[in-house]
Coordinates of C-alpha atoms and ligand atoms in Angstrom, one line a residue:
X1 CA 87.8 94.6 114.3
X2 CA 89.4 95.6 116.9
X3 CA 92.8 97.1 115.7
X4 CA 94.2 97.1 118.6
X5 CA 94.3 93.4 118.9
X6 CA 96.0 93.4 115.6
X7 CA 99.2 95.7 115.6
X8 CA 99.1 98.2 119.4
X9 CA 100.5 101.0 117.4
X10 CA 100.9 102.7 120.6
X11 CA 102.2 100.5 122.9
X12 CA 105.2 100.5 120.3
X13 CA 105.2 104.1 120.0
X14 CA 105.6 104.1 124.2
X15 CA 108.4 101.6 124.0
X16 CA 109.9 103.3 120.8
X17 CA 110.0 106.6 123.2
X18 CA 112.8 105.4 125.0
X19 CA 114.7 104.9 122.3
X20 CA 117.8 107.7 122.5
X21 CA 117.9 109.8 119.7
X22 CA 120.9 110.8 118.3
X23 CA 120.4 112.7 114.7
X24 CA 121.4 112.1 110.8
X25 CA 125.0 110.8 110.3
X26 CA 126.6 111.8 107.1
X27 CA 128.5 109.4 105.1
X28 CA 132.7 109.4 106.1
X29 CA 135.1 111.6 104.1
X30 CA 137.4 108.7 102.3
X31 CA 140.8 108.4 103.2
X32 CA 143.1 108.6 100.1
X33 CA 146.7 107.6 102.4
X34 CA 144.2 104.3 102.1
X35 CA 145.7 102.0 99.8
X36 CA 142.7 100.0 99.1
X37 CA 142.8 96.2 98.6
X38 CA 142.5 94.1 96.0
X39 CA 138.7 94.5 94.3
X40 CA 138.5 97.5 96.5
X41 CA 138.6 100.9 94.7
X42 CA 139.2 99.4 91.3
X43 CA 136.5 98.5 89.3
X44 CA 134.0 96.0 89.9
X45 CA 134.1 93.0 87.3
X46 CA 131.1 93.5 85.5
X47 CA 130.6 93.8 81.7
X48 CA 129.4 97.3 80.7
X49 CA 125.5 97.8 81.8
X50 CA 124.2 97.4 78.3
X51 CA 120.5 99.4 79.4
X52 CA 120.0 101.7 82.6
X53 CA 121.7 100.1 85.7
X54 CA 120.1 99.9 88.4
X55 CA 122.4 98.5 91.6
X56 CA 120.4 96.5 94.4
X57 CA 122.1 95.9 97.4
X58 CA 120.6 92.8 99.9
X59 CA 118.9 89.6 98.0
X60 CA 116.8 89.3 101.4
X61 CA 112.7 89.9 100.7
X62 CA 113.0 92.8 100.3
X63 CA 115.9 92.9 97.5
X64 CA 115.2 90.2 95.5
X65 CA 111.4 91.1 94.9
X66 CA 112.2 94.6 93.7
X67 CA 115.6 93.1 92.1
X68 CA 113.2 90.2 89.5
X69 CA 110.2 92.5 89.3
X70 CA 112.5 95.9 88.1
X71 CA 114.2 93.3 85.1
X72 CA 110.8 92.0 84.5
X73 CA 108.7 95.7 83.8
X74 CA 112.2 97.0 82.4
X75 CA 113.4 94.3 80.1
X76 CA 116.0 96.9 79.5
X77 CA 117.7 97.6 82.4
X78 CA 120.5 96.8 83.5
X79 CA 119.9 94.8 87.0
X80 CA 122.9 94.3 89.7
X81 CA 122.1 92.0 93.1
X82 CA 124.8 93.2 95.5
X83 CA 125.0 90.4 98.4
X84 CA 127.3 89.5 100.9
X85 CA 125.8 85.9 101.7
X86 CA 126.6 83.1 99.4
X87 CA 123.1 81.0 100.1
X88 CA 119.7 82.7 101.1
X89 CA 118.3 82.3 104.0
X90 CA 114.8 82.8 104.9
X91 CA 114.2 83.7 108.4
X92 CA 110.3 82.9 107.3
X93 CA 109.8 79.3 108.4
X94 CA 113.2 79.6 110.8
X95 CA 110.9 78.5 114.1
X96 CA 110.1 75.0 112.6
X97 CA 113.8 74.7 112.2
X98 CA 114.3 74.8 115.3
X99 CA 111.9 72.1 116.5
X100 CA 113.1 69.6 113.5
X101 CA 109.9 70.7 111.3
X102 CA 112.0 71.5 108.2
X103 CA 114.8 70.7 107.2
X104 CA 117.8 74.0 106.8
X105 CA 117.1 72.4 102.5
X106 CA 113.5 74.4 102.8
X107 CA 114.7 77.3 104.4
X108 CA 118.0 77.6 102.2
X109 CA 117.8 78.6 98.3
X110 CA 120.1 79.7 95.5
X111 CA 120.9 83.5 94.2
X112 CA 122.4 81.6 91.0
X113 CA 119.0 80.8 90.2
X114 CA 117.0 83.6 91.0
X115 CA 119.4 85.6 88.8
X116 CA 119.8 83.1 85.9
X117 CA 116.2 82.4 86.1
X118 CA 115.0 86.9 86.5
X119 CA 118.5 87.7 84.1
X120 CA 120.2 90.2 86.7
X121 CA 123.1 90.3 87.8
X122 CA 124.3 88.5 91.2
X123 CA 127.5 89.9 92.3
X124 CA 128.8 88.6 95.7
X125 CA 130.1 91.2 97.8
X126 CA 130.1 93.6 101.0
X127 CA 128.6 97.7 99.6
X128 CA 130.9 99.3 101.6
X129 CA 129.4 103.0 100.6
X130 CA 128.9 105.4 98.0
X131 CA 129.6 108.2 96.6
X132 CA 126.7 110.0 94.9
X133 CA 128.3 112.9 93.3
X134 CA 130.0 110.0 91.1
X135 CA 127.1 107.7 91.3
X136 CA 129.0 104.7 92.8
X137 CA 128.2 102.3 94.5
X138 CA 131.5 100.7 96.8
X139 CA 132.3 96.9 97.4
X140 CA 134.3 94.8 98.3
X141 CA 134.7 93.0 95.0
X142 CA 135.0 96.7 93.5
X143 CA 132.8 99.9 92.5
X144 CA 129.7 99.2 90.6
X145 CA 128.3 102.3 88.1
X146 CA 124.1 103.3 88.6
X147 CA 121.5 104.5 87.1
X148 CA 119.1 103.6 90.5
X149 CA 120.7 102.8 93.4
X150 CA 117.8 100.7 95.7
X151 CA 119.2 100.1 98.8
X152 CA 117.9 96.7 101.3
X153 CA 120.0 95.5 103.9
X154 CA 117.6 95.2 106.3
X155 CA 117.6 95.6 110.4
X156 CA 121.0 95.7 112.1
X157 CA 120.8 95.0 116.2
X158 CA 120.8 97.9 118.6
X159 CA 121.8 96.9 122.3
X160 CA 122.4 100.4 123.4
X161 CA 118.5 100.4 125.3
X162 CA 119.9 97.5 127.7
X163 CA 123.3 99.9 128.6
X164 CA 125.7 96.9 128.0
X165 CA 129.3 97.3 127.5
X166 CA 130.7 95.3 124.5
X167 CA 132.3 92.4 126.5
X168 CA 128.8 92.1 127.2
X169 CA 127.3 92.7 124.2
X170 CA 129.6 90.4 122.6
X171 CA 128.6 87.8 124.6
X172 CA 124.8 88.3 124.2
X173 CA 125.3 88.0 120.5
X174 CA 127.4 84.7 120.5
X175 CA 126.3 82.8 123.2
X176 CA 122.2 83.4 123.6
X177 CA 121.9 85.1 119.3
X178 CA 118.5 86.7 119.3
X179 CA 117.5 84.2 115.6
X180 CA 115.5 87.4 113.7
X181 CA 119.1 87.6 111.4
X182 CA 121.5 85.3 110.2
X183 CA 121.2 81.8 110.3
X184 CA 123.8 80.6 112.1
X185 CA 121.9 82.7 114.7
X186 CA 119.4 80.0 113.8
X187 CA 121.4 77.4 114.1
X188 CA 122.8 77.8 117.7
X189 CA 119.3 78.1 119.1
X190 CA 118.4 74.7 117.6
X191 CA 121.3 74.1 119.3
X192 CA 120.3 74.7 122.5
X193 CA 116.8 73.3 122.5
X194 CA 118.4 70.5 121.4
X195 CA 120.9 70.0 124.5
X196 CA 118.3 71.7 127.0
X197 CA 117.8 70.0 130.4
X198 CA 115.6 72.0 132.0
X199 CA 114.6 75.3 134.3
X200 CA 114.1 78.7 132.0
X201 CA 114.4 79.1 129.0
X202 CA 113.8 83.1 128.0
X203 CA 112.8 84.3 125.1
X204 CA 112.7 88.6 125.1
X205 CA 110.5 91.0 123.0
X206 CA 111.8 94.1 122.3
X207 CA 109.9 97.5 122.1
X208 CA 110.1 99.8 118.7
X209 CA 109.1 98.6 116.0
X210 CA 111.3 95.3 115.6
X211 CA 111.0 92.6 113.1
X212 CA 108.2 90.4 112.8
X213 CA 105.6 91.0 115.4
X214 CA 104.7 87.2 116.2
X215 CA 107.5 85.7 115.6
X216 CA 108.7 85.4 118.9
X217 CA 105.1 85.0 120.1
X218 CA 104.9 82.2 117.4
X219 CA 108.9 80.7 118.4
X220 CA 107.1 80.3 122.2
X221 CA 104.9 78.1 121.1
X222 CA 107.5 76.0 119.3
X223 CA 109.8 76.1 121.7
X224 CA 107.1 74.8 124.2
X225 CA 105.8 72.3 121.8
X226 CA 109.3 71.1 122.1
X227 CA 109.7 70.5 125.4
X228 CA 106.0 69.1 126.4
X229 CA 106.5 66.5 123.7
X230 CA 110.0 65.5 124.8
X231 CA 109.2 65.5 128.0
X232 CA 111.3 68.2 128.7
X233 CA 110.9 69.8 132.3
X234 CA 111.2 73.4 131.1
X235 CA 109.9 76.7 131.1
X236 CA 109.9 79.2 127.8
X237 CA 109.7 82.7 129.6
X238 CA 108.9 85.7 127.5
X239 CA 110.1 88.2 128.6
X240 CA 108.1 91.3 127.0
X241 CA 109.2 95.1 126.6
X242 CA 105.5 95.4 125.7
X243 CA 102.2 95.7 127.4
X244 CA 100.9 92.9 126.3
X245 CA 101.3 89.9 123.2
X246 CA 101.8 92.8 120.2
X247 CA 99.7 91.3 117.7
X248 CA 97.4 88.4 117.1
X249 CA 97.2 88.4 120.7
X250 CA 93.9 86.7 121.4
X251 CA 95.0 83.7 119.3
X252 CA 98.4 83.4 121.2
X253 CA 96.9 83.5 124.3
X254 CA 95.2 80.7 124.3
X255 CA 97.5 78.7 123.2
X256 CA 99.6 79.6 125.8
X257 CA 96.6 78.9 128.4
X258 CA 95.4 75.9 126.9
X259 CA 98.0 73.6 125.3
X260 CA 101.1 74.8 126.7
X261 CA 99.8 76.0 130.9
X262 CA 102.8 74.2 132.4
X263 CA 105.4 75.2 130.0
X264 CA 105.2 79.1 128.7
X265 CA 104.7 82.0 131.0
X266 CA 104.5 85.0 129.7
X267 CA 105.3 88.8 131.7
X268 CA 104.4 91.6 130.0
X269 CA 106.1 95.0 131.2
X270 CA 109.2 93.3 131.3
X271 CA 112.0 95.4 129.4
X272 CA 115.5 94.3 130.5
X273 CA 116.9 96.6 132.6
X274 CA 120.0 94.7 133.6
X275 CA 122.0 91.0 132.5
X276 CA 124.1 88.8 134.6
X277 CA 125.4 86.0 132.2
X278 CA 127.6 85.0 134.9
X279 CA 125.0 83.8 137.5
X280 CA 122.5 83.3 134.3
X281 CA 120.2 86.7 136.3
X282 CA 118.5 89.5 134.1
X283 CA 116.7 92.2 135.9
X284 CA 113.4 93.4 133.3
X285 CA 110.2 95.8 134.3
X286 CA 110.0 99.0 136.0
X287 CA 110.1 97.0 139.5
X288 CA 113.1 95.5 138.3
X289 CA 111.7 91.5 139.2
X290 CA 114.3 88.9 139.1
X291 CA 115.1 86.3 136.5
X292 CA 117.0 83.5 136.6
X293 CA 117.4 81.1 133.2
X294 CA 119.5 78.2 132.5
X295 CA 119.2 79.6 128.6
X296 CA 118.4 82.2 126.7
X297 CA 117.8 83.7 123.2
X298 CA 117.0 87.7 123.6
X299 CA 116.2 90.1 121.0
X300 CA 117.2 92.8 121.6
X301 CA 115.9 96.0 119.7
X302 CA 116.5 96.7 116.0
X303 CA 117.9 99.6 113.9
X304 CA 117.7 100.1 110.1
X305 CA 121.2 98.0 108.1
X306 CA 124.7 100.2 109.1
X307 CA 124.7 100.6 105.6
X308 CA 122.1 103.5 105.4
X309 CA 124.1 105.0 108.3
X310 CA 127.6 104.7 105.9
X311 CA 126.1 106.2 102.9
X312 CA 124.0 109.2 105.0
X313 CA 120.6 108.2 104.4
X314 CA 119.4 107.7 107.7
X315 CA 117.7 109.1 110.6
X316 CA 116.3 107.8 113.7
X317 CA 112.4 107.8 114.1
X318 CA 109.6 107.1 116.8
X319 CA 110.5 104.3 116.3
X320 CA 113.7 102.5 116.3
X321 CA 117.3 104.3 115.2
X322 CA 118.6 105.1 111.5
X323 CA 116.4 103.6 109.5
X324 CA 115.8 105.3 105.3
X325 CA 115.5 108.7 105.4
X326 CA 113.1 108.3 102.3
X327 CA 109.9 109.1 100.8
X328 CA 106.8 107.1 102.8
X329 CA 105.2 106.8 98.9
X330 CA 108.3 106.3 96.3
X331 CA 110.5 104.9 99.0
X332 CA 113.4 108.0 97.6
X333 CA 115.8 109.0 99.5
X334 CA 114.8 112.7 101.0
X335 CA 116.6 115.3 98.9
X336 CA 119.0 111.7 96.8
X337 CA 117.0 111.7 93.0
X338 CA 117.5 107.4 92.3
X339 CA 118.7 106.6 95.9
X340 CA 115.5 104.8 97.5
X341 CA 115.4 102.1 101.0
X342 CA 112.9 99.6 100.8
X343 CA 111.7 96.4 103.5
X344 CA 112.9 96.1 106.8
X345 CA 114.8 99.0 106.5
X346 CA 112.1 102.0 106.1
X347 CA 110.9 104.1 108.8
X348 CA 107.4 103.8 108.5
X349 CA 105.8 101.5 110.9
X350 CA 104.6 98.5 108.8
X351 CA 104.8 95.3 109.9
X352 CA 108.8 94.0 109.0
X353 CA 107.7 91.3 107.5
X354 CA 109.0 89.2 104.6
X355 CA 105.6 89.5 102.9
X356 CA 105.4 93.5 104.0
X357 CA 109.0 93.3 101.9
X358 CA 107.6 91.0 98.8
X359 CA 105.1 92.8 97.7
X360 CA 106.5 96.2 98.4
X361 CA 109.5 95.5 96.0
X362 CA 106.4 94.4 93.3
X363 CA 105.9 97.7 93.6
X364 CA 108.8 99.2 93.6
X365 CA 110.1 97.6 90.6
X366 CA 107.4 99.0 89.1
X367 CA 107.8 102.3 90.0
X368 CA 111.6 101.6 89.0
X369 CA 110.5 101.0 85.6
X370 CA 108.3 103.4 84.6
X371 CA 111.1 105.8 86.2
X372 CA 113.4 104.0 83.3
X373 CA 110.8 103.8 80.0
X374 CA 108.2 106.4 80.9
X375 CA 109.7 109.3 83.0
X376 CA 107.0 108.9 85.3
X377 CA 105.3 107.6 88.7
X378 CA 103.0 105.7 89.4
X379 CA 100.0 106.2 92.0
X380 CA 101.7 104.4 95.5
X381 CA 100.2 101.1 96.4
X382 CA 99.9 99.6 99.9
X383 CA 102.2 96.8 100.4
X384 CA 100.8 94.2 102.2
X385 CA 101.7 92.5 105.1
X386 CA 99.9 88.3 105.1
X387 CA 101.5 86.3 107.8
X388 CA 100.8 82.6 109.7
X389 CA 102.4 82.0 112.6
X390 CA 102.6 78.6 113.8
X391 CA 101.2 77.5 117.3
X392 CA 102.2 73.8 117.0
X393 CA 104.1 71.3 114.6
X394 CA 104.2 68.3 113.2
X395 CA 101.0 69.0 112.6
X396 CA 101.2 72.3 112.2
X397 CA 98.1 74.9 113.5
X398 CA 98.4 77.9 112.7
X399 CA 96.9 81.2 112.8
X400 CA 97.4 84.3 110.8
X401 CA 96.7 88.5 109.9
X402 CA 96.3 89.5 106.2
X403 CA 96.8 93.4 105.9
X404 CA 97.3 96.5 104.0
X405 CA 97.8 99.7 105.2
X406 CA 96.3 103.8 104.8
X407 CA 97.3 106.6 105.5
X408 CA 96.1 110.6 106.3
X409 CA 98.3 112.6 104.7
X410 CA 101.8 111.5 104.8
X411 CA 101.5 109.8 108.3
X412 CA 101.1 105.9 108.7
X413 CA 97.3 105.9 110.0
X414 CA 97.2 102.8 111.0
X415 CA 96.2 98.8 109.3
X416 CA 93.0 98.7 107.0
X417 CA 91.7 96.1 104.9
X418 CA 92.4 93.5 108.2
X419 CA 92.2 89.5 108.2
X420 CA 92.7 87.4 111.4
X421 CA 92.3 84.0 111.8
X422 CA 93.5 83.2 115.2
X423 CA 91.4 80.1 115.8
X424 CA 93.9 77.2 115.8
X425 CA 92.6 74.6 117.6
X426 CA 90.4 71.6 115.1
X427 CA 90.5 71.8 111.3
X428 CA 90.6 75.9 111.2
X429 CA 93.5 75.8 112.4
X430 CA 95.0 72.6 111.1
X431 CA 93.9 74.7 107.3
X432 CA 96.0 77.3 108.8
X433 CA 99.1 75.6 109.1
X434 CA 99.1 74.0 105.6
X435 CA 97.7 77.2 104.0
X436 CA 102.2 79.0 106.1
X437 CA 103.4 76.4 104.8
X438 CA 101.8 76.5 100.9
X439 CA 102.5 80.3 101.8
X440 CA 106.2 80.0 102.3
X441 CA 106.2 77.9 98.9
X442 CA 104.9 80.2 97.1
X443 CA 106.6 83.3 98.1
X444 CA 110.0 81.2 97.1
X445 CA 108.7 80.8 94.1
X446 CA 108.1 84.2 93.9
X447 CA 111.5 85.1 94.1
X448 CA 113.9 82.5 93.0
X449 CA 111.8 82.2 90.6
X450 CA 111.3 83.2 86.6
Ligands
FAD1 C1 112.4 84.7 112.9 C2 111.4 85.1 112.8 C3 110.5 84.6 111.7 C4 109.6 85.7 110.7 N1 108.6 85.1 110.1 C5 108.1 86.0 109.1 C6 106.8 85.2 108.8 O1 106.7 84.3 108.6 N2 106.0 86.4 107.7 C7 107.1 86.7 107.3 O2 106.1 87.2 106.5 N3 108.3 88.0 107.3 C8 108.7 86.9 108.5 N4 109.8 87.3 109.7 C9 110.4 88.2 109.0 C10 111.2 88.3 107.8 O3 112.2 87.9 108.0 C11 111.7 89.3 106.9 O4 111.0 91.1 107.8 C12 112.6 90.3 106.4 O5 113.9 89.4 106.3 C13 112.7 91.5 105.1 O6 113.6 91.0 104.3 P1 114.5 93.0 104.1 O7 115.1 91.5 102.8 O8 114.3 94.0 104.3 O9 116.3 92.3 104.8 P2 116.9 90.5 105.1 O10 115.9 89.4 104.8 O11 117.8 90.6 106.3 O12 117.7 90.9 104.2 C14 118.8 91.6 104.3 C15 119.8 91.3 103.2 O13 121.2 92.1 102.9 C16 122.3 91.8 103.3 N5 123.1 92.9 103.4 C17 123.1 93.9 104.4 N6 124.2 94.4 104.8 C18 124.7 94.2 103.2 C19 126.0 95.1 102.5 N7 126.6 95.7 103.2 N8 126.7 94.8 101.9 C20 125.4 93.1 100.9 N9 124.4 92.6 101.3 C21 124.2 93.0 102.4 C22 122.5 90.8 104.0 O14 123.5 89.9 104.5 C23 121.0 90.3 103.8 O15 120.1 89.0 102.7 C24 110.2 86.9 110.2 C25 111.9 87.0 110.8 C26 112.2 86.0 111.6 C27 113.8 86.6 112.4

């Protein structure tokens, strides 16, 4: 197995090296002169905990998995999942939603069901800070005491490597969203495709360890497929900050060359240097080439969810800014007993994928349960990355990768036990396409059902 083909660690590290490092921020001091709004600063409206309380902030792939498995393995724990959204919206499969191959309902799920079936509390609020000394999470709906705290806020976007001013950044977020975080971004991109009349549709691939390595390349395939089927004279222009496709490169390259010759143009080493939204042009790459666009979805660098920085548990690393400052095996924050960071906000160079977060959540749930019930740890278990990428829709054809991770000491050495299927043609590709949908249904069942 050629490791280079799985994940170009070198390429990612090189790109990440361009990220400016700033150092760790500590939590802001509370301002006593500010009167708290209703809910804030008062106790959260929750009954007294009946057992050790585990508060999990962030109800994404990570938080949902940690909540379920902590409660499963430690039934006496009082598990509270704090999530700012009222519905779960899955990023995996959202590329198929963009081109009408699945509806919104398929990727939307019910937090109340997850909480009912798995016997924990879903608490709809935003976490705004923690008081480590008092062991309190501060939320927009009151303070919650914890014995154990897991922060799983996912990612935030980091536009700083593009050197755009705040007005341009706001326009990029609103008019050309990346589509790697929120449901509104996906809805905007879907409308863009429905209204698209021709020309270049730019997709950017950032450097660093960005969320879901194959997703931008999958999206390019599906948009090209949509243009081709709907006879739209459009081309997907992929401006990739990396020197080559970062994962499943053979499968994606062959799909672009064979299926989408007139519909996809792949440009490597094309980090964004400047953006001119008035004239719809970008300058990219060291040679400062100019690219025009009719429309675009600009995917910037990623960083750890802002909450980590606010809570003083984040640190820059070789890939990204402000990800969890944790022990890579226990997920515990360095120097902070009983506070953990998991999911895409972790600093380890794992593939930032839903499956990785889910399998990690099984492990962390078990680890927390062992600490609660027996006051000891369990042996480290590698997370599992399983990722199917559609290269065409209706019928879906897909390629896939499955991999675990190995360490040398405390340093991540790379992938192990890798299985790749880069064949999208014929029966194999069709079976991969079916497996993609079964994988998604299985994951939703795991997070939302008992
Ligand atoms: C287009 C696309 C396609 C993808 N395809 C795949 C795929 O095929 N397979 C795969 O395995 N992975 C895929 N992924 C990656 C996957 O979506 C992420 O790796 C996964 O969502 C990470 O889980 P997480 O829980 O860390 O973060 P998230 O799922 O982003 O969850 C974070 C949660 O925290 C909440 N939150 C943040 N801050 C606060 C706060 N202060 N208070 C309360 N709540 C807060 C957010 O609202 C959010 O619900 C894809 C991603 C994208 C964008």
